[in-house]
Structures are given as C-alpha cells and as structure tokens.
C-alpha cells in the first residue's frame, strides 16, 4: 500500500498491477488449490485463477473422505471454461474416482487444447481394462503425455492418433496386446522421446519398437509387476517383464537407456544414429545362466556409441560371461566417453581394463568408486593412463584424502591428461576447503605439462 496526496486515500499497488503480472504471481504458487484461495482477497482476484495456463490437481492432498465430492466438483468447475487453452494439466486421483469420471476430466482438458498431460490414477475395479478416451488419442494439440497407472491394464488404441505427440512416458502399466502396442508406437508420427518405466505384459513374447523419428528411448524394469501383485492384478509368474525379446528399429535414435531386469534376447536394426547408451542391469536377479549372454548381446548392439555408462552389475555380468559366451564386443571404436560405477576389486578391475583396451579413441573416463580404494588395484590403470586418458572428473568431491591421493596418482601417470575437474557437492565445504585443496593439488608432479586443474560447485 502507498499513500497518495490525499491523507485518507490509499493506492493498492498490487491490485493495480496488470493481469499478466498477477497471473505470474499465481503461477508461482505450489498448487492450483492455493491459487484458487487467492480469490477471497478482493473482487479483482476472484476469477484470476481461472485464466491460469497450468493446472496441478492432486486429490491425495485431501485427507478426509467427506471432501472427495468437493474435489470432484472443484475439478469439474475448474475445467469448464473451454475458451482458454491449457499449457499443462496434472491430475493425481489414485483410485478415488471411477474411470467414467476420470475420462470426463481428461476429455475436458483435451477440449481446452492441452499441450502437456500428466495423469496418475488407477481403476477401482480389479482387472478392469483402461481405455484411453478417443478425444485424447486424436487430440491435435497434445505434445507431452505421462501416464502412471499403478500396474492397471491398459489397452492402447489401434487407430492412428496423437498427431502432435513428441514425448510419451508410460509408468507402471500392464500393456495388453503387444501387437496393438507396436502399432501404437508406429502411429505417433512426431514421437521423439519414449519412456517405458516398470511396464510389463503377461503376454510378453516379442516387442518391437519401431518409430521413424524417435530420438530418446528409456526402458526401466526395476519393479516388474510390483503393483500388480500388491493389488492382485494379473498373474504371479516370476518371469513377469516387458517382453521376452526386445526389438528396436529406430533410425534416428540418439539416446538409449536400459535398466533393471533383462529381456531374454535383444535385436537391433537401423541404430546408426545412436550416440549414447546407459546399461544398468538389475543386481537382484541371478547373474548366472543366460543373463550374461543377454546383457553382452545388448552391449554388442550398442558397440558403436560415443558415450557409454555402466553400473557395477554390468561388470559382474561381463565377468561371469567372458569365458562361457565371449559376446562382449572386441572393439568400441567410436567410444569417447565412458562412465563406470564400481568397486575397486580384482575381478571388477580386470573387467574395467578389458573394456578400456577396447576403446582406442576414448577421451573421457568417469570412474565412480562405490567403496574404499585399494591401491594395488588402482595401479593397474597405469598402462591405460599413459596412453589414452585426457580428462578426469571427481564427482561429488568433498576434499576427501583418498580422492586427493588418487588425483596425485593420476597426475603422476597421465601423460596425455588435458583436464582434471573437482566437482564439489557441498557448498559450505566448497567455500571453506576448495582453495587450500587446489593449492595442494597444484604442487603435485604432473606427467602432462598442459593439464588444467578446475574446481567447481555442482548444483
């Protein structure tokens, strides 16, 4: 408030702001419900919230059953204005409402030409098959769709749809009729980013992902069938998974991430554009039997990438499979960046060195050590360091003595080192210790006369 020339006259500076500034203020509030509460401030604020371009509605923030009907009416009221387009609409209602009600809400959002739709819900009826509303599938404004269904059954439409969809994430869903799934992916002409997170199928034979314009593909199978078994959906087979055989044919694919339970077989076609792969097999499953061959087959399919990330269990798989299967690629000719999370033990270090010898053009090697460093094992890096290593980054650095000691070793043996980066994880330690630590490191002997030492704070 600011007083004007008249002693009793007061100018309301906030209420005099233009609508688009007030809408920015409302957009900064954590939830749509809080934005609605501002309607009691004054007549100027009463209907401002109705023009918000993004809505975030979550019934789990309502703690009593008596308010569920109020929430239902609230959602209906907030979506009724079809004259204003929606940038994004997030709805979380778990199993509090039937599919007919949820379908009406989705339809209302589509009618407002929504661009981003984030839906979390599940059926109230065991075994009910969820079908996407026809208006959603044919929506020509939708660009991003995220679905989390608590392992409910979803039947994807066979009709051509989603003409503008670029990003699709399916999370915790039992996918029915793999043929419809495959045709569905093909029918999204602009799809560039696809994520299948903990999805599964009890008719899991072959799954082919063939998308002409797909650039990014993520498949995570960490908790296969967890929600299904908890809520009594589907079967209780120990072989639950996305598919037995995964086929990928995406000529523009640049990024591929596979994590969790392994498929029994992998088949890759037209992946010449692939640049980066992340392979994180699940360490809770048996590493014996055919899984070693399966994961090595996966490695072989991405052997032409420029960037590769592996976890500890990748190394264990390769270690167990190296003699029996011999399927790991003998050369990674294009690899420039390698990231490995591991312990420093004899068998893991043997596998690391085996991988490094396959990388004639490697430029950056990120080693994330999960346990204390055993120096006799670290010394095995000597041969590789002198010939190849150009960049080293200490992730989540905190001034630890063992990491400083490793920095000394790497500087003393890395003839080709060009850059060593210390990425601090703690703001307080960064300001208190970074200067002294860098002074200490700068005094170490350096095999490379041109190596640069860099310290930074990562968010």
Short mmCIF file of C-alpha atoms in Angstrom, two decimals:
data_model
loop_
_atom_site.label_atom_id
_atom_site.label_comp_id
_atom_site.label_asym_id
_atom_site.label_seq_id
_atom_site.Cartn_x
_atom_site.Cartn_y
_atom_site.Cartn_z
CA UNK A 1 0.00 0.00 0.00
CA UNK A 2 1.15 3.54 -0.74
CA UNK A 3 -0.41 6.81 0.45
CA UNK A 4 -1.38 9.36 -2.22
CA UNK A 5 -1.57 13.13 -1.83
CA UNK A 6 -4.91 12.80 -0.08
CA UNK A 7 -4.37 11.79 3.54
CA UNK A 8 -7.20 9.22 3.61
CA UNK A 9 -6.72 7.91 0.09
CA UNK A 10 -4.72 4.70 -0.32
CA UNK A 11 -3.42 3.27 -3.57
CA UNK A 12 -3.38 -0.58 -3.78
CA UNK A 13 -0.17 -1.16 -5.73
CA UNK A 14 -0.65 -4.93 -6.09
CA UNK A 15 -4.23 -4.78 -7.30
CA UNK A 16 -3.23 -2.16 -9.84
CA UNK A 17 -0.74 -4.47 -11.49
CA UNK A 18 -1.75 -5.72 -14.96
CA UNK A 19 -3.42 -9.13 -15.21
CA UNK A 20 -0.44 -10.90 -16.77
CA UNK A 21 1.77 -9.90 -13.79
CA UNK A 22 -0.80 -11.17 -11.29
CA UNK A 23 -1.07 -14.40 -13.24
CA UNK A 24 2.70 -14.84 -12.96
CA UNK A 25 2.33 -14.45 -9.18
CA UNK A 26 -0.38 -17.11 -9.12
CA UNK A 27 1.67 -19.42 -11.33
CA UNK A 28 4.45 -19.30 -8.74
CA UNK A 29 2.26 -20.84 -6.04
CA UNK A 30 2.94 -24.56 -5.32
CA UNK A 31 -0.57 -25.85 -6.13
CA UNK A 32 -3.66 -24.83 -8.04
CA UNK A 33 -5.67 -25.09 -4.83
CA UNK A 34 -3.56 -22.34 -3.28
CA UNK A 35 -4.05 -20.18 -6.35
CA UNK A 36 -7.82 -20.61 -6.01
CA UNK A 37 -7.70 -19.47 -2.38
CA UNK A 38 -6.47 -16.05 -3.53
CA UNK A 39 -9.97 -15.41 -4.91
CA UNK A 40 -11.05 -14.25 -1.42
CA UNK A 41 -8.54 -11.38 -1.41
CA UNK A 42 -10.66 -8.98 -3.42
CA UNK A 43 -13.05 -8.75 -6.35
CA UNK A 44 -10.01 -8.21 -8.59
CA UNK A 45 -8.60 -11.61 -7.61
CA UNK A 46 -11.89 -13.53 -7.64
CA UNK A 47 -11.58 -15.01 -11.12
CA UNK A 48 -7.90 -14.51 -11.88
CA UNK A 49 -7.07 -18.16 -11.17
CA UNK A 50 -9.44 -19.31 -13.92
CA UNK A 51 -7.04 -17.94 -16.53
CA UNK A 52 -4.02 -19.92 -15.32
CA UNK A 53 -2.39 -21.81 -18.23
CA UNK A 54 -1.21 -24.67 -15.98
CA UNK A 55 -3.31 -26.68 -13.53
CA UNK A 56 -1.98 -29.07 -10.87
CA UNK A 57 -4.74 -31.05 -9.12
CA UNK A 58 -3.95 -33.76 -6.57
CA UNK A 59 -6.69 -35.37 -4.50
CA UNK A 60 -4.11 -37.00 -2.21
CA UNK A 61 -3.74 -33.58 -0.62
CA UNK A 62 -7.32 -34.06 0.64
CA UNK A 63 -7.19 -36.18 3.78
CA UNK A 64 -10.88 -36.87 4.53
CA UNK A 65 -13.49 -38.83 2.58
CA UNK A 66 -16.00 -36.07 3.13
CA UNK A 67 -14.00 -33.78 0.85
CA UNK A 68 -13.81 -36.17 -2.10
CA UNK A 69 -17.10 -34.93 -3.53
CA UNK A 70 -15.91 -31.37 -3.05
CA UNK A 71 -12.76 -32.17 -5.04
CA UNK A 72 -14.86 -33.76 -7.78
CA UNK A 73 -16.98 -30.64 -8.11
CA UNK A 74 -13.90 -28.45 -7.93
CA UNK A 75 -12.20 -30.25 -10.84
CA UNK A 76 -15.41 -30.08 -12.88
CA UNK A 77 -15.72 -26.36 -12.20
CA UNK A 78 -12.07 -25.56 -12.93
CA UNK A 79 -12.15 -27.33 -16.32
CA UNK A 80 -15.48 -25.98 -17.52
CA UNK A 81 -14.14 -22.84 -19.22
CA UNK A 82 -13.29 -24.01 -22.74
CA UNK A 83 -12.46 -20.53 -24.03
CA UNK A 84 -8.94 -20.61 -22.53
CA UNK A 85 -6.25 -23.03 -23.72
CA UNK A 86 -4.21 -25.11 -21.27
CA UNK A 87 -0.44 -25.37 -21.42
CA UNK A 88 -0.36 -28.24 -18.91
CA UNK A 89 -2.72 -30.27 -16.77
CA UNK A 90 -1.55 -32.58 -13.98
CA UNK A 91 -4.12 -34.80 -12.27
CA UNK A 92 -3.46 -37.27 -9.44
CA UNK A 93 -6.53 -39.06 -8.12
CA UNK A 94 -5.32 -42.66 -7.49
CA UNK A 95 -8.42 -44.91 -7.21
CA UNK A 96 -10.73 -42.37 -5.54
CA UNK A 97 -12.90 -41.95 -8.64
CA UNK A 98 -14.30 -44.28 -11.28
CA UNK A 99 -12.99 -44.38 -14.84
CA UNK A 100 -16.07 -42.61 -16.17
CA UNK A 101 -15.33 -39.56 -14.02
CA UNK A 102 -11.61 -39.59 -14.85
CA UNK A 103 -12.46 -39.91 -18.54
CA UNK A 104 -14.70 -36.83 -18.36
CA UNK A 105 -11.88 -34.81 -16.78
CA UNK A 106 -9.43 -35.91 -19.46
CA UNK A 107 -11.93 -35.02 -22.17
CA UNK A 108 -12.46 -31.57 -20.63
CA UNK A 109 -8.70 -30.93 -20.62
CA UNK A 110 -8.44 -32.04 -24.25
CA UNK A 111 -11.23 -29.67 -25.21
CA UNK A 112 -9.07 -26.85 -23.83
CA UNK A 113 -6.28 -27.83 -26.26
CA UNK A 114 -3.93 -29.04 -23.55
CA UNK A 115 -0.26 -29.44 -24.57
CA UNK A 116 1.10 -31.38 -21.57
CA UNK A 117 -0.96 -34.00 -19.75
CA UNK A 118 0.34 -35.76 -16.60
CA UNK A 119 -2.12 -38.34 -15.24
CA UNK A 120 -1.87 -40.59 -12.17
CA UNK A 121 -4.84 -42.82 -11.45
CA UNK A 122 -5.94 -46.45 -11.25
CA UNK A 123 -9.11 -48.46 -11.59
CA UNK A 124 -11.43 -49.11 -8.65
CA UNK A 125 -12.38 -52.47 -10.18
CA UNK A 126 -9.88 -55.35 -10.09
CA UNK A 127 -8.84 -56.42 -13.56
CA UNK A 128 -10.65 -53.58 -15.34
CA UNK A 129 -9.09 -52.71 -18.68
CA UNK A 130 -8.48 -48.98 -19.07
CA UNK A 131 -9.01 -47.46 -22.49
CA UNK A 132 -7.85 -44.00 -23.44
CA UNK A 133 -10.68 -41.66 -24.48
CA UNK A 134 -10.95 -41.28 -28.25
CA UNK A 135 -10.80 -37.50 -27.88
CA UNK A 136 -7.39 -37.85 -26.20
CA UNK A 137 -5.93 -40.13 -28.85
CA UNK A 138 -6.98 -37.79 -31.64
CA UNK A 139 -6.03 -34.57 -29.80
CA UNK A 140 -4.02 -32.43 -32.21
CA UNK A 141 -2.60 -30.12 -29.51
CA UNK A 142 -1.10 -32.68 -27.11
CA UNK A 143 2.71 -32.75 -27.19
CA UNK A 144 3.60 -34.47 -23.89
CA UNK A 145 1.74 -37.36 -22.20
CA UNK A 146 2.72 -39.05 -18.93
CA UNK A 147 0.65 -41.91 -17.52
CA UNK A 148 1.12 -43.63 -14.15
CA UNK A 149 -1.49 -46.36 -13.62
CA UNK A 150 -0.34 -48.44 -10.60
CA UNK A 151 0.04 -51.55 -12.81
CA UNK A 152 -3.51 -51.36 -14.12
CA UNK A 153 -4.25 -52.89 -17.51
CA UNK A 154 -4.14 -50.53 -20.44
CA UNK A 155 -5.29 -51.26 -23.96
CA UNK A 156 -3.70 -48.83 -26.37
CA UNK A 157 -5.90 -47.88 -29.33
CA UNK A 158 -5.19 -49.45 -32.69
CA UNK A 159 -6.29 -46.32 -34.55
CA UNK A 160 -3.81 -43.75 -35.78
CA UNK A 161 -3.60 -40.97 -33.23
CA UNK A 162 -1.59 -38.38 -31.32
CA UNK A 163 -0.65 -36.34 -34.39
CA UNK A 164 1.42 -33.81 -32.37
CA UNK A 165 2.78 -36.07 -29.57
CA UNK A 166 6.56 -35.67 -29.05
CA UNK A 167 7.06 -37.13 -25.54
CA UNK A 168 5.37 -40.24 -24.13
CA UNK A 169 6.04 -41.78 -20.70
CA UNK A 170 4.19 -44.91 -19.60
CA UNK A 171 4.81 -45.74 -15.95
CA UNK A 172 3.72 -48.85 -14.02
CA UNK A 173 1.30 -50.16 -16.63
CA UNK A 174 0.34 -53.65 -17.76
CA UNK A 175 0.30 -53.38 -21.52
CA UNK A 176 -2.23 -55.62 -23.26
CA UNK A 177 -1.96 -56.96 -26.80
CA UNK A 178 1.63 -56.40 -27.84
CA UNK A 179 0.60 -56.05 -31.50
CA UNK A 180 -1.53 -53.03 -30.61
CA UNK A 181 1.36 -51.61 -28.60
CA UNK A 182 3.72 -51.91 -31.55
CA UNK A 183 1.21 -50.39 -33.97
CA UNK A 184 0.51 -47.61 -31.48
CA UNK A 185 4.15 -46.53 -31.37
CA UNK A 186 4.26 -46.53 -35.15
CA UNK A 187 1.14 -44.37 -35.31
CA UNK A 188 2.73 -41.42 -33.48
CA UNK A 189 4.44 -39.66 -36.38
CA UNK A 190 6.27 -36.99 -34.36
CA UNK A 191 7.23 -39.09 -31.31
CA UNK A 192 10.80 -38.25 -30.25
CA UNK A 193 11.04 -39.32 -26.60
CA UNK A 194 9.61 -42.63 -25.29
CA UNK A 195 9.94 -43.94 -21.72
CA UNK A 196 8.61 -47.31 -20.54
CA UNK A 197 9.08 -47.27 -16.76
CA UNK A 198 8.26 -50.50 -14.90
CA UNK A 199 5.75 -51.55 -17.53
CA UNK A 200 5.05 -55.24 -18.05
CA UNK A 201 2.95 -57.68 -20.02
CA UNK A 202 1.77 -61.20 -19.23
CA UNK A 203 1.68 -61.94 -22.96
CA UNK A 204 5.30 -60.85 -23.14
CA UNK A 205 6.64 -62.52 -26.26
CA UNK A 206 8.26 -60.15 -28.77
CA UNK A 207 8.01 -56.39 -28.57
CA UNK A 208 9.13 -54.29 -31.50
CA UNK A 209 9.65 -50.56 -31.00
CA UNK A 210 9.78 -49.05 -34.46
CA UNK A 211 9.47 -45.26 -34.58
CA UNK A 212 10.73 -43.27 -37.51
CA UNK A 213 11.53 -40.06 -35.57
CA UNK A 214 12.32 -41.45 -32.10
CA UNK A 215 15.48 -39.89 -30.65
CA UNK A 216 15.39 -40.99 -26.99
CA UNK A 217 14.30 -44.35 -25.55
CA UNK A 218 14.28 -45.32 -21.86
CA UNK A 219 13.25 -48.75 -20.60
CA UNK A 220 13.33 -49.35 -16.83
CA UNK A 221 12.29 -52.70 -15.32
CA UNK A 222 13.29 -52.26 -11.70
CA UNK A 223 9.98 -53.27 -10.04
CA UNK A 224 8.36 -55.58 -12.55
CA UNK A 225 4.79 -56.42 -11.61
CA UNK A 226 5.17 -55.00 -8.07
CA UNK A 227 1.91 -53.06 -8.06
CA UNK A 228 0.14 -55.82 -9.96
CA UNK A 229 0.99 -58.39 -7.29
CA UNK A 230 0.20 -55.96 -4.47
CA UNK A 231 -3.29 -55.20 -5.82
CA UNK A 232 -3.97 -58.68 -7.17
CA UNK A 233 -3.86 -57.87 -10.89
CA UNK A 234 -2.57 -60.33 -13.49
CA UNK A 235 -0.56 -63.46 -12.70
CA UNK A 236 2.16 -64.19 -10.17
CA UNK A 237 4.71 -65.55 -12.60
CA UNK A 238 8.35 -64.99 -11.74
CA UNK A 239 9.02 -64.19 -15.41
CA UNK A 240 6.93 -61.05 -15.49
CA UNK A 241 8.54 -58.43 -17.68
CA UNK A 242 8.08 -56.13 -20.59
CA UNK A 243 8.91 -58.80 -23.16
CA UNK A 244 11.00 -61.91 -23.84
CA UNK A 245 12.58 -60.41 -26.92
CA UNK A 246 13.03 -56.68 -27.42
CA UNK A 247 13.44 -55.45 -30.97
CA UNK A 248 14.38 -51.84 -31.68
CA UNK A 249 14.29 -50.29 -35.12
CA UNK A 250 14.68 -46.51 -34.81
CA UNK A 251 16.90 -44.89 -37.46
CA UNK A 252 17.10 -41.51 -35.66
CA UNK A 253 17.64 -42.84 -32.13
CA UNK A 254 20.42 -40.91 -30.35
CA UNK A 255 19.98 -41.93 -26.68
CA UNK A 256 19.14 -45.40 -25.30
CA UNK A 257 18.84 -46.36 -21.62
CA UNK A 258 18.08 -49.87 -20.38
CA UNK A 259 17.88 -50.55 -16.64
CA UNK A 260 16.67 -53.39 -14.45
CA UNK A 261 15.55 -56.89 -15.38
CA UNK A 262 16.95 -58.12 -18.67
CA UNK A 263 14.94 -59.34 -21.62
CA UNK A 264 15.87 -62.83 -22.83
CA UNK A 265 17.02 -61.52 -26.20
CA UNK A 266 17.74 -58.24 -27.95
CA UNK A 267 17.56 -57.38 -31.63
CA UNK A 268 18.71 -54.04 -33.05
CA UNK A 269 18.19 -52.60 -36.52
CA UNK A 270 18.88 -49.17 -38.01
CA UNK A 271 20.58 -47.71 -34.93
CA UNK A 272 23.35 -45.99 -36.85
CA UNK A 273 22.49 -42.61 -35.25
CA UNK A 274 22.86 -43.90 -31.67
CA UNK A 275 25.39 -41.80 -29.73
CA UNK A 276 24.84 -42.59 -26.04
CA UNK A 277 23.83 -45.76 -24.17
CA UNK A 278 23.21 -46.36 -20.45
CA UNK A 279 23.17 -50.03 -19.37
CA UNK A 280 22.22 -50.71 -15.74
CA UNK A 281 21.18 -54.37 -15.27
CA UNK A 282 19.40 -55.35 -12.06
CA UNK A 283 21.75 -56.84 -9.46
CA UNK A 284 18.95 -58.58 -7.54
CA UNK A 285 18.33 -61.15 -10.27
CA UNK A 286 20.52 -64.17 -10.89
CA UNK A 287 23.62 -63.33 -12.83
CA UNK A 288 24.16 -66.89 -13.93
CA UNK A 289 22.57 -68.82 -16.78
CA UNK A 290 21.62 -66.94 -19.92
CA UNK A 291 21.58 -63.40 -18.50
CA UNK A 292 25.28 -62.95 -19.14
CA UNK A 293 24.81 -63.70 -22.82
CA UNK A 294 21.73 -61.45 -22.95
CA UNK A 295 23.48 -58.42 -21.49
CA UNK A 296 26.57 -59.00 -23.64
CA UNK A 297 24.24 -59.17 -26.62
CA UNK A 298 22.84 -55.81 -25.53
CA UNK A 299 26.36 -54.37 -25.30
CA UNK A 300 27.18 -55.68 -28.76
CA UNK A 301 24.13 -53.93 -30.20
CA UNK A 302 25.33 -50.54 -28.95
CA UNK A 303 29.05 -51.03 -29.52
CA UNK A 304 29.24 -48.12 -31.97
CA UNK A 305 28.16 -45.40 -29.46
CA UNK A 306 30.30 -42.43 -28.47
CA UNK A 307 29.19 -42.42 -24.81
CA UNK A 308 28.56 -45.44 -22.57
CA UNK A 309 27.51 -45.70 -18.90
CA UNK A 310 27.75 -48.97 -16.96
CA UNK A 311 26.96 -49.91 -13.36
CA UNK A 312 28.64 -52.41 -11.05
CA UNK A 313 26.37 -55.27 -12.10
CA UNK A 314 27.26 -54.71 -15.74
CA UNK A 315 30.83 -55.54 -14.78
CA UNK A 316 29.72 -58.62 -12.87
CA UNK A 317 27.74 -59.84 -15.87
CA UNK A 318 30.68 -59.33 -18.20
CA UNK A 319 33.00 -61.03 -15.72
CA UNK A 320 30.76 -64.11 -15.47
CA UNK A 321 30.05 -64.25 -19.20
CA UNK A 322 33.51 -63.61 -20.62
CA UNK A 323 34.61 -67.24 -20.86
CA UNK A 324 31.32 -69.01 -21.48
CA UNK A 325 29.84 -66.62 -24.04
CA UNK A 326 32.51 -64.28 -25.32
CA UNK A 327 29.79 -61.98 -26.62
CA UNK A 328 31.18 -58.69 -25.34
CA UNK A 329 32.35 -56.54 -28.28
CA UNK A 330 36.06 -56.80 -29.02
CA UNK A 331 36.11 -53.15 -30.06
CA UNK A 332 34.32 -49.94 -29.12
CA UNK A 333 35.80 -47.90 -31.97
CA UNK A 334 33.77 -44.68 -31.55
CA UNK A 335 33.66 -44.51 -27.76
CA UNK A 336 34.84 -41.15 -26.43
CA UNK A 337 33.17 -41.01 -23.01
CA UNK A 338 32.93 -43.94 -20.58
CA UNK A 339 31.28 -43.80 -17.14
CA UNK A 340 31.55 -46.77 -14.78
CA UNK A 341 30.20 -47.13 -11.23
CA UNK A 342 32.15 -49.85 -9.48
CA UNK A 343 34.11 -51.10 -6.52
CA UNK A 344 37.86 -51.42 -6.84
CA UNK A 345 38.37 -55.17 -6.58
CA UNK A 346 40.38 -57.66 -8.59
CA UNK A 347 37.56 -59.02 -10.75
CA UNK A 348 35.93 -55.62 -11.42
CA UNK A 349 39.24 -54.00 -12.23
CA UNK A 350 40.02 -56.85 -14.63
CA UNK A 351 36.76 -56.16 -16.45
CA UNK A 352 37.37 -52.40 -16.45
CA UNK A 353 40.77 -52.89 -18.02
CA UNK A 354 39.26 -55.27 -20.56
CA UNK A 355 36.74 -52.59 -21.57
CA UNK A 356 39.39 -49.87 -21.68
CA UNK A 357 41.51 -51.93 -24.07
CA UNK A 358 38.52 -51.95 -26.45
CA UNK A 359 38.44 -48.14 -26.60
CA UNK A 360 41.23 -46.80 -28.84
CA UNK A 361 39.67 -43.31 -29.08
CA UNK A 362 38.49 -42.79 -25.51
CA UNK A 363 38.81 -39.19 -24.32
CA UNK A 364 36.89 -39.03 -21.04
CA UNK A 365 36.67 -41.74 -18.38
CA UNK A 366 34.37 -41.25 -15.36
CA UNK A 367 35.08 -43.76 -12.59
CA UNK A 368 32.57 -43.62 -9.73
CA UNK A 369 34.03 -45.63 -6.85
CA UNK A 370 31.37 -47.06 -4.54
CA UNK A 371 33.73 -48.28 -1.81
CA UNK A 372 37.15 -47.52 -0.36
CA UNK A 373 40.02 -47.56 -2.85
CA UNK A 374 42.51 -50.42 -2.77
CA UNK A 375 45.73 -49.01 -4.14
CA UNK A 376 47.22 -52.26 -5.51
CA UNK A 377 44.21 -52.46 -7.82
CA UNK A 378 44.36 -48.79 -8.85
CA UNK A 379 47.93 -49.28 -10.04
CA UNK A 380 46.59 -51.45 -12.86
CA UNK A 381 45.40 -48.25 -14.55
CA UNK A 382 48.99 -47.21 -15.22
CA UNK A 383 49.17 -48.66 -18.74
CA UNK A 384 45.91 -47.07 -19.83
CA UNK A 385 46.61 -43.69 -18.23
CA UNK A 386 49.84 -43.11 -20.09
CA UNK A 387 48.29 -43.77 -23.50
CA UNK A 388 44.71 -42.56 -23.51
CA UNK A 389 43.26 -40.68 -20.56
CA UNK A 390 42.63 -36.99 -21.34
CA UNK A 391 40.02 -35.87 -18.81
CA UNK A 392 39.24 -36.85 -15.22
CA UNK A 393 36.35 -35.57 -13.14
CA UNK A 394 35.87 -36.29 -9.45
CA UNK A 395 32.10 -36.33 -8.97
CA UNK A 396 30.66 -35.35 -5.58
CA UNK A 397 34.11 -34.29 -4.42
CA UNK A 398 34.31 -33.16 -0.81
CA UNK A 399 38.04 -32.80 -0.23
CA UNK A 400 38.43 -36.44 0.91
CA UNK A 401 42.06 -37.51 1.39
CA UNK A 402 41.65 -40.75 -0.60
CA UNK A 403 40.41 -38.82 -3.62
CA UNK A 404 43.23 -36.31 -3.32
CA UNK A 405 45.64 -39.25 -3.21
CA UNK A 406 44.05 -40.68 -6.35
CA UNK A 407 44.37 -37.28 -8.03
CA UNK A 408 48.09 -37.35 -7.23
CA UNK A 409 48.43 -40.82 -8.78
CA UNK A 410 46.52 -39.83 -11.93
CA UNK A 411 48.56 -36.65 -12.40
CA UNK A 412 51.82 -38.56 -11.97
CA UNK A 413 50.93 -41.21 -14.58
CA UNK A 414 48.65 -39.46 -17.08
CA UNK A 415 50.98 -38.35 -19.86
CA UNK A 416 48.07 -37.25 -22.07
CA UNK A 417 45.91 -35.62 -19.38
CA UNK A 418 44.42 -32.32 -20.51
CA UNK A 419 41.93 -31.57 -17.74
CA UNK A 420 41.19 -32.64 -14.15
CA UNK A 421 37.91 -31.40 -12.66
CA UNK A 422 36.93 -31.40 -8.98
CA UNK A 423 33.12 -31.17 -8.77
CA UNK A 424 32.26 -30.28 -5.16
CA UNK A 425 28.93 -31.49 -3.77
CA UNK A 426 28.71 -29.35 -0.61
CA UNK A 427 28.51 -25.57 -0.77
CA UNK A 428 29.98 -24.98 2.69
CA UNK A 429 32.95 -27.29 2.14
CA UNK A 430 33.49 -25.78 -1.29
CA UNK A 431 33.92 -22.29 0.14
CA UNK A 432 35.98 -23.48 3.13
CA UNK A 433 38.26 -26.09 1.52
CA UNK A 434 38.45 -25.66 -2.24
CA UNK A 435 41.19 -23.01 -2.27
CA UNK A 436 43.51 -24.93 0.04
CA UNK A 437 42.81 -28.23 -1.73
CA UNK A 438 43.67 -26.76 -5.12
CA UNK A 439 46.90 -25.31 -3.71
CA UNK A 440 47.84 -28.78 -2.50
CA UNK A 441 46.96 -30.48 -5.79
CA UNK A 442 48.76 -27.84 -7.86
CA UNK A 443 52.06 -28.80 -6.16
CA UNK A 444 51.81 -32.46 -7.29
CA UNK A 445 54.14 -33.69 -10.01
CA UNK A 446 52.36 -33.73 -13.39
CA UNK A 447 53.32 -36.09 -16.20
CA UNK A 448 51.44 -33.79 -18.60
CA UNK A 449 52.74 -30.24 -18.71
CA UNK A 450 49.48 -28.90 -20.21
CA UNK A 451 46.92 -30.37 -17.79
CA UNK A 452 44.40 -27.85 -16.40
CA UNK A 453 43.07 -28.11 -12.84
CA UNK A 454 39.46 -26.95 -12.43
CA UNK A 455 37.32 -26.72 -9.29
CA UNK A 456 33.57 -26.03 -9.37
CA UNK A 457 30.40 -26.37 -7.33
CA UNK A 458 27.68 -28.50 -8.92
CA UNK A 459 24.04 -27.98 -8.06
#
